[in-house]
Amino acid sequence: MKKKKADCIVRAEYLLPMDAHLSVMTDGAVAVGDGKIACLGKYEEVAARYDSSTIIGGSDRVILPGLINTHTHAAMVYFRGLADDLPLKEWLEDHIWPAESQWLSPEFVSDAVELACLEMVKAGITTYNDMYFFGDAAGSATKKIGIRAVLGAGIVDFPTVAARTADEYLEKAGEFIERWKGDALITPCIAPHSLYACGTETLRKARKLADHHDVPVHIHLSETQWEVREITSRYGKRPVHYLKDIGFLEGRVLAAHCVWVEEDEIQLLARQRVGVSHCVESNLKLASGIAPVIRMLDAGVKVTFGTDSAASNNDLNIFSELSTAAKLHKAVSGDPTALDSRKALLMATRWGAEVLGLGEFTGSIEEGKAADLVVVNLGKPHLTPIYDIYSHIAYSVRASDVELVMVGGKMIVKEGQFCGDDESGIMSKASQWAEKIRKGRQMQDAQ
Ligand SMILES: [Zn+2]
């Protein structure tokens, strides 16, 4: 039989396709052609069918699908470490929002998103779900790095540098969607910030706009007890019931946090197929609480992992999110079998893609899907010996162990290094912005 040509063959000691069986292949390989997975299996089988002059990877390696970060505000990497050890409301209102109103611009977002994407891709994240402003700048910067994003056009009821009224945000969101729909890497979506920052009319209009364009909605939901008290006193019902009653849950919704949800709300989230982004490190750091992840999973809710912004985390690292979550929920539930390592990686990959509506073409390594994959180097003291590869992914691998990252068949990280030529430029732009932000704060403090 004549062999077919592949653009490259990625080979490793372990291959975790994250398919329906959560199979583990040893001495596995993936043939990549036209940006897609052409074939996968044992190296010998793949090599019998496909030929390529480029064979990468090798022993002491594991191939897994690119990780999916289902909730972030990428541009906020420039506010990393700006204000820490504060409650959410004070952190937002006294530090983050004032800094945003002073600095946000398309230039800021473009430069910051490049840094965020660089950080994410070097940590094995190939798709992220964002909520912010100046989506055109974010989209271009993301494409420059070469990863995928679902970019939510932020909507609030109050004026910011991005728009003045809810209707203006909505109008801009519609135009943004028109511009980006059909892009190979960027999926536009609508992101009303939260129930406390958007009134009923705005949420209804956001739902309608999302339906009109057939795009997902991305929102913060029940992150703090303050929020639940506020919404309950405004509308006489808890947040999830309120959203159900205004028709907001009729359609695709990705809800970030869901820390303070009661049993009947969890059942509603499951029934309405709302995807949940669990941002465990942000919730811990802001002392927002601990989301009832095990109860949500038991009810059938697809829970996935988000970093939230680097200002509340303080990094964009899904390996550490899944590790923290897998340990925390064992302690909280008193059950060491809860959130096992296989489930944790499933939530960080295939489920992440599915809740974003991208499950058809990314999130797992299966024939015909996009070649979005990660190779981790296992030849490290902290990864030796190996009895169960899933255990290592959940409890021992560090983001810095990522050796190779491919998105749509294109090599973005090789030998742990970014393949683009501008890493130092991205870093120096970040330092220049930080200098301006630091001086701005000093001037404010002096006033
Ligand atoms: Zn957030």
CSV table of C-alpha atoms and ligand atoms in Angstrom, one decimal:
chain,number,residue,atom,x,y,z
A,1,MET,CA,0.0,0.0,0.0
A,2,LYS,CA,1.3,3.4,-1.0
A,3,LYS,CA,1.9,5.7,2.0
A,4,LYS,CA,0.1,9.0,2.2
A,5,LYS,CA,2.1,12.2,2.8
A,6,ALA,CA,1.7,14.0,6.2
A,7,ASP,CA,3.0,17.4,7.0
A,8,CYS,CA,4.5,16.0,10.2
A,9,ILE,CA,4.2,13.0,12.6
A,10,VAL,CA,4.3,13.7,16.3
A,11,ARG,CA,5.4,10.8,18.3
A,12,ALA,CA,5.5,10.1,22.1
A,13,GLU,CA,5.7,7.5,24.7
A,14,TYR,CA,2.1,8.2,25.7
A,15,LEU,CA,-0.8,9.6,23.7
A,16,LEU,CA,-3.9,10.8,25.5
A,17,PRO,CA,-6.5,11.6,22.8
A,18,MET,CA,-9.2,12.4,25.4
A,19,ASP,CA,-11.7,10.5,23.2
A,20,ALA,CA,-14.9,9.0,24.5
A,21,HIS,CA,-13.0,6.1,26.1
A,22,LEU,CA,-10.3,8.3,27.7
A,23,SER,CA,-7.9,5.8,26.1
A,24,VAL,CA,-4.1,5.8,26.8
A,25,MET,CA,-1.9,4.8,23.9
A,26,THR,CA,1.7,3.9,24.5
A,27,ASP,CA,4.3,4.6,21.8
A,28,GLY,CA,1.6,6.7,20.1
A,29,ALA,CA,1.8,9.0,17.2
A,30,VAL,CA,-0.3,11.6,15.4
A,31,ALA,CA,0.0,12.3,11.7
A,32,VAL,CA,-0.9,15.9,10.9
A,33,GLY,CA,-2.0,17.1,7.4
A,34,ASP,CA,-3.6,20.3,6.2
A,35,GLY,CA,-3.8,21.6,9.8
A,36,LYS,CA,-5.9,18.5,10.9
A,37,ILE,CA,-5.4,15.2,12.6
A,38,ALA,CA,-5.0,12.8,9.7
A,39,CYS,CA,-4.4,9.7,11.7
A,40,LEU,CA,-3.5,8.6,15.2
A,41,GLY,CA,-2.5,5.3,16.9
A,42,LYS,CA,0.5,3.2,17.7
A,43,TYR,CA,3.6,4.8,16.0
A,44,GLU,CA,4.1,1.7,13.9
A,45,GLU,CA,0.6,1.8,12.5
A,46,VAL,CA,0.7,5.5,11.8
A,47,ALA,CA,4.2,5.2,10.2
A,48,ALA,CA,2.8,2.3,8.0
A,49,ARG,CA,0.1,4.6,6.6
A,50,TYR,CA,1.8,8.0,6.6
A,51,ASP,CA,5.2,9.3,5.5
A,52,SER,CA,6.7,12.6,6.6
A,53,SER,CA,10.1,14.2,6.5
A,54,THR,CA,9.2,15.8,9.9
A,55,ILE,CA,9.0,13.4,12.8
A,56,ILE,CA,9.0,15.2,16.2
A,57,GLY,CA,8.7,14.1,19.8
A,58,GLY,CA,10.0,10.8,21.0
A,59,SER,CA,10.4,8.8,24.3
A,60,ASP,CA,9.8,10.5,27.6
A,61,ARG,CA,7.0,12.5,26.1
A,62,VAL,CA,3.1,12.7,26.3
A,63,ILE,CA,0.8,14.1,23.6
A,64,LEU,CA,-2.5,15.6,24.8
A,65,PRO,CA,-5.0,17.9,23.3
A,66,GLY,CA,-4.4,21.7,23.7
A,67,LEU,CA,-5.8,22.9,27.0
A,68,ILE,CA,-8.9,25.1,27.0
A,69,ASN,CA,-9.2,28.2,29.3
A,70,THR,CA,-12.9,28.8,29.5
A,71,HIS,CA,-12.8,32.2,31.3
A,72,THR,CA,-10.4,35.0,31.2
A,73,HIS,CA,-9.8,38.7,30.6
A,74,ALA,CA,-6.6,38.3,28.7
A,75,ALA,CA,-5.7,42.0,28.5
A,76,MET,CA,-5.6,42.3,32.2
A,77,VAL,CA,-2.2,40.6,32.3
A,78,TYR,CA,-0.8,44.1,32.5
A,79,PHE,CA,-2.5,44.5,35.9
A,80,ARG,CA,-0.9,41.3,37.2
A,81,GLY,CA,0.1,42.0,40.8
A,82,LEU,CA,-1.2,45.6,40.8
A,83,ALA,CA,-3.5,45.0,43.7
A,84,ASP,CA,-3.6,41.8,45.7
A,85,ASP,CA,-5.0,40.5,49.0
A,86,LEU,CA,-8.3,42.5,48.8
A,87,PRO,CA,-12.0,41.5,48.6
A,88,LEU,CA,-13.5,41.3,45.1
A,89,LYS,CA,-15.6,44.5,45.4
A,90,GLU,CA,-12.9,46.7,46.8
A,91,TRP,CA,-10.3,45.1,44.4
A,92,LEU,CA,-12.6,45.9,41.4
A,93,GLU,CA,-14.0,49.3,42.4
A,94,ASP,CA,-10.9,50.9,44.0
A,95,HIS,CA,-8.1,49.4,41.9
A,96,ILE,CA,-9.0,47.5,38.7
A,97,TRP,CA,-11.8,49.6,37.3
A,98,PRO,CA,-9.9,52.9,37.9
A,99,ALA,CA,-6.8,51.5,36.3
A,100,GLU,CA,-8.9,50.3,33.3
A,101,SER,CA,-10.6,53.7,32.9
A,102,GLN,CA,-7.1,55.3,32.9
A,103,TRP,CA,-5.3,52.9,30.5
A,104,LEU,CA,-7.7,51.0,28.3
A,105,SER,CA,-7.3,51.6,24.6
A,106,PRO,CA,-7.0,49.4,21.5
A,107,GLU,CA,-3.2,49.8,21.8
A,108,PHE,CA,-3.2,48.6,25.4
A,109,VAL,CA,-5.4,45.6,24.6
A,110,SER,CA,-3.3,44.7,21.6
A,111,ASP,CA,0.0,44.7,23.4
A,112,ALA,CA,-1.4,43.1,26.6
A,113,VAL,CA,-3.2,40.3,24.7
A,114,GLU,CA,0.0,39.4,22.9
A,115,LEU,CA,1.6,38.8,26.3
A,116,ALA,CA,-1.4,36.9,27.6
A,117,CYS,CA,-1.4,34.6,24.5
A,118,LEU,CA,2.3,34.1,24.8
A,119,GLU,CA,1.9,33.1,28.4
A,120,MET,CA,-1.0,30.8,27.6
A,121,VAL,CA,0.4,29.0,24.6
A,122,LYS,CA,3.7,28.3,26.4
A,123,ALA,CA,1.6,26.7,29.1
A,124,GLY,CA,-0.2,24.5,26.6
A,125,ILE,CA,-3.4,26.5,26.2
A,126,THR,CA,-4.5,26.5,22.6
A,127,THR,CA,-8.0,28.1,23.0
A,128,TYR,CA,-9.2,30.7,25.5
A,129,ASN,CA,-12.6,32.3,26.2
A,130,ASP,CA,-12.4,36.0,26.9
A,131,MET,CA,-14.6,38.8,28.1
A,132,TYR,CA,-13.3,42.3,27.6
A,133,PHE,CA,-13.4,45.4,25.4
A,134,PHE,CA,-11.7,46.3,22.1
A,135,GLY,CA,-12.2,42.9,20.6
A,136,ASP,CA,-10.7,43.8,17.3
A,137,ALA,CA,-7.4,44.6,18.9
A,138,ALA,CA,-7.6,41.4,20.9
A,139,GLY,CA,-8.5,39.3,17.8
A,140,SER,CA,-5.6,40.6,15.8
A,141,ALA,CA,-3.1,40.1,18.7
A,142,THR,CA,-4.4,36.5,19.2
A,143,LYS,CA,-4.0,35.7,15.5
A,144,LYS,CA,-0.5,37.1,15.6
A,145,ILE,CA,0.4,34.6,18.3
A,146,GLY,CA,-1.6,31.9,16.5
A,147,ILE,CA,-4.0,30.5,19.0
A,148,ARG,CA,-7.8,30.2,19.1
A,149,ALA,CA,-10.1,32.5,21.1
A,150,VAL,CA,-13.8,33.0,21.7
A,151,LEU,CA,-13.8,36.7,22.2
A,152,GLY,CA,-16.8,38.1,24.1
A,153,ALA,CA,-17.7,41.7,23.5
A,154,GLY,CA,-18.1,43.1,27.0
A,155,ILE,CA,-21.4,44.8,27.9
A,156,VAL,CA,-22.2,46.8,31.0
A,157,ASP,CA,-24.9,49.4,31.8
A,158,PHE,CA,-22.4,52.1,32.7
A,159,PRO,CA,-20.0,54.2,30.6
A,160,THR,CA,-16.4,53.1,30.1
A,161,VAL,CA,-13.8,54.0,27.5
A,162,ALA,CA,-15.4,51.4,25.2
A,163,ALA,CA,-18.9,52.8,25.1
A,164,ARG,CA,-21.4,55.1,26.9
A,165,THR,CA,-24.7,53.2,27.1
A,166,ALA,CA,-25.8,49.6,27.0
A,167,ASP,CA,-27.3,50.1,23.6
A,168,GLU,CA,-23.9,51.4,22.3
A,169,TYR,CA,-22.1,48.3,23.7
A,170,LEU,CA,-24.7,46.1,22.1
A,171,GLU,CA,-24.5,47.9,18.8
A,172,LYS,CA,-20.7,47.6,18.8
A,173,ALA,CA,-21.0,43.9,19.8
A,174,GLY,CA,-23.2,43.2,16.8
A,175,GLU,CA,-20.7,45.0,14.5
A,176,PHE,CA,-17.8,43.0,16.1
A,177,ILE,CA,-19.6,39.7,15.5
A,178,GLU,CA,-20.2,40.6,11.8
A,179,ARG,CA,-16.5,41.4,11.3
A,180,TRP,CA,-15.2,38.2,12.9
A,181,LYS,CA,-17.7,35.5,12.1
A,182,GLY,CA,-16.2,32.7,10.1
A,183,ASP,CA,-12.6,33.5,11.1
A,184,ALA,CA,-10.4,30.4,11.3
A,185,LEU,CA,-9.1,31.2,14.9
A,186,ILE,CA,-11.5,33.7,16.4
A,187,THR,CA,-15.1,33.1,17.4
A,188,PRO,CA,-16.9,36.3,18.4
A,189,CYS,CA,-19.4,36.2,21.2
A,190,ILE,CA,-21.4,38.4,23.5
A,191,ALA,CA,-20.4,38.9,27.1
A,192,PRO,CA,-22.8,40.8,29.3
A,193,HIS,CA,-20.5,41.2,32.4
A,194,SER,CA,-22.9,40.1,35.2
A,195,LEU,CA,-26.4,40.4,36.6
A,196,TYR,CA,-25.2,43.3,38.8
A,197,ALA,CA,-23.6,45.3,36.0
A,198,CYS,CA,-26.4,44.6,33.5
A,199,GLY,CA,-30.1,45.2,34.0
A,200,THR,CA,-32.9,43.0,32.7
A,201,GLU,CA,-33.4,44.9,29.5
A,202,THR,CA,-29.7,44.7,28.7
A,203,LEU,CA,-29.6,41.0,29.4
A,204,ARG,CA,-32.7,40.4,27.2
A,205,LYS,CA,-31.2,42.4,24.4
A,206,ALA,CA,-27.9,40.5,24.7
A,207,ARG,CA,-29.7,37.2,24.5
A,208,LYS,CA,-31.6,38.3,21.4
A,209,LEU,CA,-28.4,39.5,19.7
A,210,ALA,CA,-26.7,36.2,20.5
A,211,ASP,CA,-29.6,34.3,19.0
A,212,HIS,CA,-29.7,36.5,16.0
A,213,HIS,CA,-26.0,35.8,15.2
A,214,ASP,CA,-26.0,32.2,16.6
A,215,VAL,CA,-23.1,32.9,18.9
A,216,PRO,CA,-22.5,31.9,22.6
A,217,VAL,CA,-23.1,34.2,25.6
A,218,HIS,CA,-20.4,34.5,28.3
A,219,ILE,CA,-21.3,35.9,31.7
A,220,HIS,CA,-20.1,36.0,35.3
A,221,LEU,CA,-22.7,34.3,37.6
A,222,SER,CA,-23.0,34.0,41.3
A,223,GLU,CA,-19.4,34.6,42.0
A,224,THR,CA,-19.8,36.2,45.5
A,225,GLN,CA,-22.4,36.2,48.3
A,226,TRP,CA,-22.7,39.9,47.9
A,227,GLU,CA,-23.8,39.4,44.3
A,228,VAL,CA,-26.5,36.8,45.3
A,229,ARG,CA,-27.8,39.1,48.0
A,230,GLU,CA,-27.9,42.1,45.6
A,231,ILE,CA,-29.8,40.2,42.9
A,232,THR,CA,-32.2,38.6,45.3
A,233,SER,CA,-33.0,41.9,46.8
A,234,ARG,CA,-33.4,43.5,43.3
A,235,TYR,CA,-35.6,40.8,41.8
A,236,GLY,CA,-36.9,38.7,44.6
A,237,LYS,CA,-35.2,35.5,43.3
A,238,ARG,CA,-31.8,33.9,43.2
A,239,PRO,CA,-29.6,34.6,40.2
A,240,VAL,CA,-30.1,31.3,38.2
A,241,HIS,CA,-33.9,31.5,38.6
A,242,TYR,CA,-33.9,35.1,37.6
A,243,LEU,CA,-31.9,34.3,34.4
A,244,LYS,CA,-34.2,31.4,33.6
A,245,ASP,CA,-37.3,33.5,34.1
A,246,ILE,CA,-36.1,36.3,31.7
A,247,GLY,CA,-35.3,33.7,29.0
A,248,PHE,CA,-31.6,34.2,29.2
A,249,LEU,CA,-30.8,30.5,29.6
A,250,GLU,CA,-32.6,29.6,26.3
A,251,GLY,CA,-29.5,29.2,24.2
A,252,ARG,CA,-25.8,28.6,24.7
A,253,VAL,CA,-24.4,30.1,27.9
A,254,LEU,CA,-21.0,29.9,29.5
A,255,ALA,CA,-21.3,31.0,33.1
A,256,ALA,CA,-18.1,31.8,34.9
A,257,HIS,CA,-17.8,30.9,38.7
A,258,CYS,CA,-21.2,29.6,39.9
A,259,VAL,CA,-19.7,29.6,43.4
A,260,TRP,CA,-23.0,30.4,45.3
A,261,VAL,CA,-25.5,28.1,43.6
A,262,GLU,CA,-28.1,26.1,45.5
A,263,GLU,CA,-29.3,22.6,44.7
A,264,ASP,CA,-32.3,23.7,42.6
A,265,GLU,CA,-30.1,26.2,40.7
A,266,ILE,CA,-27.6,23.4,40.0
A,267,GLN,CA,-30.5,21.3,38.6
A,268,LEU,CA,-31.6,24.3,36.4
A,269,LEU,CA,-28.0,24.8,35.1
A,270,ALA,CA,-27.9,21.1,34.2
A,271,ARG,CA,-31.3,21.2,32.5
A,272,GLN,CA,-30.5,24.3,30.5
A,273,ARG,CA,-27.1,22.8,29.5
A,274,VAL,CA,-25.3,25.9,30.8
A,275,GLY,CA,-21.5,25.3,30.7
A,276,VAL,CA,-19.7,26.4,33.8
A,277,SER,CA,-16.2,27.8,34.1
A,278,HIS,CA,-14.7,26.9,37.4
A,279,CYS,CA,-12.0,29.5,38.3
A,280,VAL,CA,-10.8,27.9,41.5
A,281,GLU,CA,-7.6,29.9,42.0
A,282,SER,CA,-9.3,33.3,41.5
A,283,ASN,CA,-12.1,32.3,43.8
A,284,LEU,CA,-9.6,31.2,46.4
A,285,LYS,CA,-7.5,34.3,46.1
A,286,LEU,CA,-10.4,36.7,46.3
A,287,ALA,CA,-12.0,34.6,49.0
A,288,SER,CA,-15.2,34.4,46.9
A,289,GLY,CA,-15.9,30.9,48.1
A,290,ILE,CA,-15.6,27.3,46.8
A,291,ALA,CA,-17.9,26.3,44.0
A,292,PRO,CA,-19.9,23.1,44.6
A,293,VAL,CA,-18.1,21.4,41.7
A,294,ILE,CA,-18.8,17.8,42.7
A,295,ARG,CA,-22.5,18.5,43.1
A,296,MET,CA,-22.6,20.2,39.7
A,297,LEU,CA,-20.8,17.3,38.1
A,298,ASP,CA,-23.1,14.8,39.8
A,299,ALA,CA,-26.1,16.7,38.4
A,300,GLY,CA,-24.7,16.5,34.9
A,301,VAL,CA,-23.3,20.1,34.5
A,302,LYS,CA,-20.3,20.4,32.3
A,303,VAL,CA,-17.8,22.1,34.5
A,304,THR,CA,-14.6,23.3,32.9
A,305,PHE,CA,-11.6,25.4,34.0
A,306,GLY,CA,-10.9,29.1,33.7
A,307,THR,CA,-8.1,31.2,35.0
A,308,ASP,CA,-10.0,34.4,35.2
A,309,SER,CA,-7.7,37.3,34.7
A,310,ALA,CA,-4.1,37.4,35.7
A,311,ALA,CA,-5.0,40.2,38.1
A,312,SER,CA,-6.9,37.8,40.3
A,313,ASN,CA,-4.9,34.6,39.9
A,314,ASN,CA,-2.1,35.7,39.1
A,315,ASP,CA,-1.2,33.6,36.1
A,316,LEU,CA,-2.9,32.0,33.1
A,317,ASN,CA,-2.1,28.3,33.8
A,318,ILE,CA,-4.7,25.6,33.4
A,319,PHE,CA,-2.3,22.8,34.6
A,320,SER,CA,-2.3,24.5,38.0
A,321,GLU,CA,-6.1,25.2,37.9
A,322,LEU,CA,-6.9,21.5,37.4
A,323,SER,CA,-4.3,20.4,40.0
A,324,THR,CA,-5.7,22.8,42.6
A,325,ALA,CA,-9.3,21.9,41.8
A,326,ALA,CA,-8.6,18.1,41.9
A,327,LYS,CA,-7.1,18.4,45.3
A,328,LEU,CA,-9.4,21.1,46.8
A,329,HIS,CA,-12.6,19.3,46.0
A,330,LYS,CA,-11.4,16.1,47.6
A,331,ALA,CA,-10.8,17.9,50.8
A,332,VAL,CA,-14.0,19.9,50.7
A,333,SER,CA,-16.2,16.8,49.9
A,334,GLY,CA,-14.2,14.6,52.3
A,335,ASP,CA,-13.9,12.1,49.4
A,336,PRO,CA,-10.4,11.4,48.0
A,337,THR,CA,-12.0,9.7,45.0
A,338,ALA,CA,-13.7,12.9,44.0
A,339,LEU,CA,-12.6,14.8,40.8
A,340,ASP,CA,-10.1,12.1,39.7
A,341,SER,CA,-7.2,12.9,37.4
A,342,ARG,CA,-9.0,11.6,34.2
A,343,LYS,CA,-12.0,13.7,34.9
A,344,ALA,CA,-9.9,16.8,35.6
A,345,LEU,CA,-8.1,16.5,32.2
A,346,LEU,CA,-11.4,15.9,30.4
A,347,MET,CA,-12.7,19.1,31.9
A,348,ALA,CA,-9.6,21.0,30.8
A,349,THR,CA,-9.8,19.7,27.2
A,350,ARG,CA,-12.8,18.1,25.5
A,351,TRP,CA,-15.4,19.5,27.8
A,352,GLY,CA,-13.9,23.0,27.5
A,353,ALA,CA,-14.2,22.9,23.8
A,354,GLU,CA,-17.7,21.6,24.0
A,355,VAL,CA,-19.1,24.3,26.3
A,356,LEU,CA,-17.7,26.9,23.9
A,357,GLY,CA,-19.4,25.3,21.0
A,358,LEU,CA,-16.1,24.2,19.5
A,359,GLY,CA,-16.3,20.5,20.3
A,360,GLU,CA,-16.7,19.5,16.7
A,361,PHE,CA,-13.2,20.5,15.8
A,362,THR,CA,-11.0,20.9,18.9
A,363,GLY,CA,-10.7,19.6,22.5
A,364,SER,CA,-9.6,16.1,21.6
A,365,ILE,CA,-7.2,14.3,19.3
A,366,GLU,CA,-9.5,12.5,16.8
A,367,GLU,CA,-9.3,12.1,13.1
A,368,GLY,CA,-10.6,15.1,11.2
A,369,LYS,CA,-10.3,17.5,14.1
A,370,ALA,CA,-7.9,20.5,14.1
A,371,ALA,CA,-4.3,19.6,15.1
A,372,ASP,CA,-4.4,21.5,18.4
A,373,LEU,CA,-2.1,19.5,20.5
A,374,VAL,CA,0.6,19.7,23.2
A,375,VAL,CA,3.6,17.7,23.9
A,376,VAL,CA,4.9,17.6,27.5
A,377,ASN,CA,8.5,16.5,28.3
A,378,LEU,CA,8.3,13.8,31.0
A,379,GLY,CA,12.1,13.5,31.4
A,380,LYS,CA,12.2,15.5,34.6
A,381,PRO,CA,12.9,14.5,38.2
A,382,HIS,CA,9.5,15.7,39.4
A,383,LEU,CA,7.9,13.4,36.7
A,384,THR,CA,9.8,10.3,37.5
A,385,PRO,CA,8.9,7.4,37.8
A,386,ILE,CA,5.6,7.0,35.9
A,387,TYR,CA,2.9,4.5,36.9
A,388,ASP,CA,-0.2,6.5,35.7
A,389,ILE,CA,0.2,9.2,33.1
A,390,TYR,CA,-3.1,10.9,34.1
A,391,SER,CA,-1.9,11.2,37.6
A,392,HIS,CA,1.2,13.1,36.4
A,393,ILE,CA,-0.9,15.5,34.3
A,394,ALA,CA,-3.2,16.3,37.3
A,395,TYR,CA,-0.7,16.4,40.1
A,396,SER,CA,2.9,16.7,38.9
A,397,VAL,CA,3.2,18.4,35.5
A,398,ARG,CA,4.2,22.1,35.5
A,399,ALA,CA,3.3,24.5,32.7
A,400,SER,CA,7.1,24.9,32.0
A,401,ASP,CA,7.2,21.2,31.1
A,402,VAL,CA,5.3,22.0,27.9
A,403,GLU,CA,7.8,21.4,25.0
A,404,LEU,CA,5.7,21.7,21.9
A,405,VAL,CA,2.4,23.3,21.0
A,406,MET,CA,0.6,23.1,17.7
A,407,VAL,CA,-2.6,25.0,16.8
A,408,GLY,CA,-4.3,24.0,13.5
A,409,GLY,CA,-1.2,22.1,12.6
A,410,LYS,CA,1.0,25.2,13.0
A,411,MET,CA,3.9,24.9,15.4
A,412,ILE,CA,3.6,27.8,17.9
A,413,VAL,CA,6.0,26.5,20.6
A,414,LYS,CA,8.9,24.2,19.8
A,415,GLU,CA,11.5,22.9,22.4
A,416,GLY,CA,9.7,25.1,24.9
A,417,GLN,CA,10.4,28.3,22.9
A,418,PHE,CA,7.9,30.5,21.1
A,419,CYS,CA,8.4,30.0,17.4
A,420,GLY,CA,7.4,33.7,16.5
A,421,ASP,CA,10.3,36.1,16.4
A,422,ASP,CA,9.0,38.7,18.7
A,423,GLU,CA,9.0,37.3,22.3
A,424,SER,CA,11.5,39.8,23.6
A,425,GLY,CA,9.5,42.7,21.9
A,426,ILE,CA,6.3,41.5,23.6
A,427,MET,CA,8.1,41.4,27.0
A,428,SER,CA,9.7,44.9,26.5
A,429,LYS,CA,6.4,46.4,25.5
A,430,ALA,CA,4.9,45.0,28.8
A,431,SER,CA,7.7,46.6,30.8
A,432,GLN,CA,7.1,50.0,29.0
A,433,TRP,CA,3.4,49.9,29.8
A,434,ALA,CA,4.1,48.8,33.4
A,435,GLU,CA,6.4,51.8,33.8
A,436,LYS,CA,3.5,54.1,32.7
A,437,ILE,CA,1.0,52.4,35.0
A,438,ARG,CA,3.4,52.6,37.9
A,439,LYS,CA,4.0,56.4,37.4
A,440,GLY,CA,0.2,57.0,37.0
A,441,ARG,CA,-0.4,55.4,40.3
A,442,GLN,CA,2.4,57.4,42.0
A,443,MET,CA,0.8,60.6,40.7
A,444,GLN,CA,-2.6,59.5,41.9
A,445,ASP,CA,-1.2,58.7,45.4
A,446,ALA,CA,0.5,62.1,45.6
A,447,GLN,CA,-2.8,63.9,44.9
B,1,ZN,ZN,-13.9,37.2,35.2
